[in-house]
């Protein structure tokens, strides 16, 4: 089962993923991975994408680097793990490109969809979208220390990202599950776990 996690900065994605990984690993084979990244080559591309002090990166370059990393990650990590019947927990996936590059940067959504159609062979079965007011998440992200190239963006950018996640959740209600990220971490984890168990049961019956 392929599960991805989405949301704007500071909504508690990492905490949720770590908790689910710990619990699910007791009973299943689980692969924990992330985007951009997940293989040594894709992690190098991640560094380029997140590094703030460089020449201004064009939106097209950003999008293509993200998909270069994704192609490597899908082929090297995600597909092999799914073929071995493992649970894949992926911190961000294609929805992040629609949210950030379309919703945030204002790129043409069709350009992104074409890349997905051509280079992504598998979409997640469940996508948890952790949703909280953008300002709240930005405060949390700022407390973590130095801001990366995306975290340095303004409130307006992240509002665009959030609106795009909302749009996606409305378009794909069976796959994308909104979780109120202002709840306590234990409540968030319990909701996610319940749905995963339900889907696993359904899949195996
Ligand atoms: P994070 O994993 O620490 O959230 O950092 C990854 C950053 O990369 C995050 O700010 C969102 C951004 N990103 C995109 O803009 N598009 C994408 O498709 C992905 C996967 C991430």
Coordinates of C-alpha atoms and ligand atoms in Angstrom, one line a residue:
X1 CA 0.0 0.0 0.0
X2 CA 1.3 3.4 -1.0
X3 CA 0.5 6.3 1.4
X4 CA 1.6 9.9 1.0
X5 CA 1.5 12.8 3.4
X6 CA 1.0 16.4 2.4
X7 CA 0.5 19.9 3.8
X8 CA 2.1 23.3 4.1
X9 CA 5.2 23.8 6.3
X10 CA 5.0 23.1 10.0
X11 CA 1.8 21.2 10.1
X12 CA 3.2 18.1 11.9
X13 CA 3.8 15.8 8.9
X14 CA 7.1 14.5 10.2
X15 CA 5.7 13.7 13.7
X16 CA 2.7 11.8 12.1
X17 CA 4.9 9.8 9.7
X18 CA 7.4 8.9 12.5
X19 CA 4.5 7.7 14.7
X20 CA 2.9 5.7 12.0
X21 CA 6.2 4.2 11.0
X22 CA 6.9 3.0 14.5
X23 CA 3.4 1.5 14.9
X24 CA 3.0 -0.1 11.5
X25 CA 6.5 -1.6 11.5
X26 CA 5.6 -3.8 14.4
X27 CA 3.2 -5.7 12.1
X28 CA 4.1 -5.0 8.5
X29 CA 7.2 -4.4 6.2
X30 CA 7.3 -0.6 5.9
X31 CA 9.4 1.7 3.8
X32 CA 9.8 5.3 4.9
X33 CA 10.8 7.7 2.3
X34 CA 10.4 11.3 1.1
X35 CA 10.3 13.8 -1.8
X36 CA 12.1 15.4 -3.2
X37 CA 14.7 12.7 -2.3
X38 CA 14.5 9.1 -1.3
X39 CA 17.6 7.9 -3.2
X40 CA 21.2 9.2 -3.0
X41 CA 20.8 10.9 -6.4
X42 CA 17.4 12.3 -5.6
X43 CA 18.7 13.6 -2.3
X44 CA 21.4 15.5 -4.2
X45 CA 18.7 17.1 -6.3
X46 CA 16.8 17.9 -3.0
X47 CA 19.8 19.8 -1.7
X48 CA 19.9 21.9 -4.9
X49 CA 16.2 22.6 -4.6
X50 CA 16.2 23.6 -0.9
X51 CA 19.5 25.6 -0.8
X52 CA 18.6 29.3 -0.5
X53 CA 21.8 31.1 -1.5
X54 CA 22.1 30.5 -5.2
X55 CA 21.2 32.1 -8.4
X56 CA 17.5 32.6 -8.7
X57 CA 16.0 29.3 -9.9
X58 CA 13.4 29.6 -12.6
X59 CA 10.0 27.9 -12.0
X60 CA 10.6 25.5 -15.0
X61 CA 14.0 24.4 -13.6
X62 CA 12.4 23.8 -10.2
X63 CA 9.6 21.7 -11.7
X64 CA 11.9 19.7 -13.9
X65 CA 14.4 19.0 -11.0
X66 CA 11.5 17.9 -8.8
X67 CA 10.4 15.4 -11.5
X68 CA 13.9 14.3 -12.2
X69 CA 14.2 13.3 -8.5
X70 CA 10.7 11.8 -8.6
X71 CA 11.5 9.6 -11.7
X72 CA 14.5 8.2 -9.9
X73 CA 12.7 7.7 -6.6
X74 CA 9.7 6.0 -8.2
X75 CA 11.8 3.5 -10.2
X76 CA 14.4 2.8 -7.5
X77 CA 12.4 2.8 -4.3
X78 CA 8.6 3.1 -4.6
X79 CA 7.8 0.5 -7.3
X80 CA 10.2 -2.2 -6.0
X81 CA 8.8 -1.8 -2.5
X82 CA 5.2 -2.1 -3.7
X83 CA 6.1 -5.1 -5.8
X84 CA 7.4 -6.7 -2.5
X85 CA 4.0 -5.9 -0.9
X86 CA 5.5 -3.4 1.5
X87 CA 3.7 -0.4 2.9
X88 CA 5.3 2.8 1.5
X89 CA 5.0 5.9 3.7
X90 CA 6.1 8.9 1.5
X91 CA 6.6 12.4 2.9
X92 CA 5.1 14.4 -0.1
X93 CA 4.5 13.2 -3.6
X94 CA 2.8 14.5 -6.8
X95 CA 0.2 16.5 -5.0
X96 CA 3.0 18.7 -3.6
X97 CA 3.9 19.6 -7.2
X98 CA 0.4 20.7 -7.9
X99 CA 0.1 22.5 -4.6
X100 CA 3.5 24.3 -4.7
X101 CA 4.3 24.7 -8.4
X102 CA 0.8 25.4 -9.6
X103 CA -0.9 26.8 -6.4
X104 CA 2.2 28.6 -5.0
X105 CA 4.3 29.5 -8.1
X106 CA 1.3 29.9 -10.5
X107 CA 2.6 27.5 -13.1
X108 CA 0.3 25.9 -15.7
X109 CA -1.3 22.8 -14.1
X110 CA -1.3 21.0 -17.4
X111 CA 2.5 21.1 -17.6
X112 CA 2.6 19.3 -14.2
X113 CA -0.1 16.8 -15.1
X114 CA 1.8 15.9 -18.3
X115 CA 4.9 15.1 -16.4
X116 CA 2.9 13.0 -13.9
X117 CA 1.2 11.1 -16.7
X118 CA 4.6 10.3 -18.4
X119 CA 6.9 9.7 -15.5
X120 CA 4.8 8.5 -12.5
X121 CA 3.5 5.0 -12.8
X122 CA 1.8 4.8 -9.5
X123 CA -0.3 7.2 -7.5
X124 CA -0.8 6.8 -3.7
X125 CA -3.9 4.8 -2.5
X126 CA -4.2 7.2 0.5
X127 CA -3.0 10.7 0.8
X128 CA -3.2 12.4 4.1
X129 CA -3.5 16.2 3.8
X130 CA -2.6 17.8 7.1
X131 CA -4.4 21.1 7.0
X132 CA -3.9 24.1 9.4
X133 CA -3.9 27.9 8.9
X134 CA -0.8 28.8 7.1
X135 CA 0.4 31.4 9.6
X136 CA 0.4 28.8 12.4
X137 CA 2.6 26.4 10.4
X138 CA 5.0 29.2 9.3
X139 CA 5.5 30.1 13.0
X140 CA 6.4 26.5 13.8
X141 CA 8.7 26.2 10.8
X142 CA 10.5 29.4 11.8
X143 CA 11.2 28.0 15.3
X144 CA 13.0 25.0 13.7
X145 CA 15.9 27.3 12.7
X146 CA 17.3 28.3 9.3
X147 CA 14.7 28.5 6.6
X148 CA 15.1 26.7 3.3
X149 CA 14.4 28.2 -0.2
X150 CA 10.7 27.2 0.1
X151 CA 10.2 28.2 3.7
X152 CA 11.5 31.7 2.8
X153 CA 8.4 32.3 0.7
X154 CA 5.7 34.7 1.8
X155 CA 2.3 34.0 3.4
X156 CA 0.7 34.6 0.0
X157 CA 2.6 31.8 -1.6
X158 CA 1.6 29.3 1.2
X159 CA -2.1 30.5 1.0
X160 CA -1.9 29.6 -2.7
X161 CA -0.5 26.2 -1.8
X162 CA -3.2 25.5 0.7
X163 CA -6.0 26.5 -1.7
X164 CA -4.5 24.1 -4.3
X165 CA -4.5 21.2 -1.7
X166 CA -8.2 22.1 -1.0
X167 CA -8.9 21.9 -4.7
X168 CA -7.2 18.5 -5.0
X169 CA -9.1 17.1 -2.0
X170 CA -12.3 18.1 -3.6
X171 CA -11.3 16.6 -6.9
X172 CA -10.2 13.3 -5.4
X173 CA -12.2 12.7 -2.2
X174 CA -11.5 8.9 -2.2
X175 CA -7.8 9.3 -2.2
X176 CA -7.1 12.5 -0.4
X177 CA -8.1 12.7 3.3
X178 CA -8.0 16.0 5.1
X179 CA -7.0 15.9 8.7
X180 CA -7.3 18.9 10.9
X181 CA -3.7 19.5 11.9
X182 CA -4.6 21.8 14.8
X183 CA -5.6 18.7 16.8
X184 CA -3.2 17.0 19.2
X185 CA -0.6 14.7 17.5
X186 CA -2.1 11.6 19.2
X187 CA -5.5 12.4 17.7
X188 CA -4.0 13.0 14.3
X189 CA -2.1 9.7 14.4
X190 CA -5.2 7.8 15.7
X191 CA -7.3 9.1 12.8
X192 CA -4.7 8.2 10.2
X193 CA -4.1 4.7 11.7
X194 CA -7.8 3.9 11.7
X195 CA -8.2 4.7 8.1
X196 CA -5.0 2.7 7.1
X197 CA -6.2 -0.3 9.0
X198 CA -9.6 -0.1 7.4
X199 CA -8.1 0.0 3.9
X200 CA -5.7 -2.8 4.6
X201 CA -8.6 -5.0 5.9
X202 CA -10.6 -4.2 2.8
X203 CA -7.6 -4.9 0.5
X204 CA -6.9 -8.3 2.1
X205 CA -10.6 -9.4 2.3
Ligands
LIG1 P1 10.0 19.3 3.3 O1 10.0 17.9 2.9 O2 10.9 19.6 4.4 O3 8.6 19.9 3.4 O4 10.7 20.2 2.1 C1 10.4 20.0 0.8 C2 10.0 21.2 0.1 O5 9.9 21.0 -1.2 C3 8.7 21.8 0.6 O6 8.8 23.2 0.9 C4 7.8 21.7 -0.6 C5 8.7 21.5 -1.7 N1 8.2 20.7 -2.8 C6 7.7 21.2 -3.9 O7 7.7 22.4 -4.1 N2 7.2 20.4 -4.9 C7 7.2 19.0 -4.8 O8 6.7 18.3 -5.7 C8 7.7 18.5 -3.6 C9 7.7 17.0 -3.4 C10 8.2 19.3 -2.6

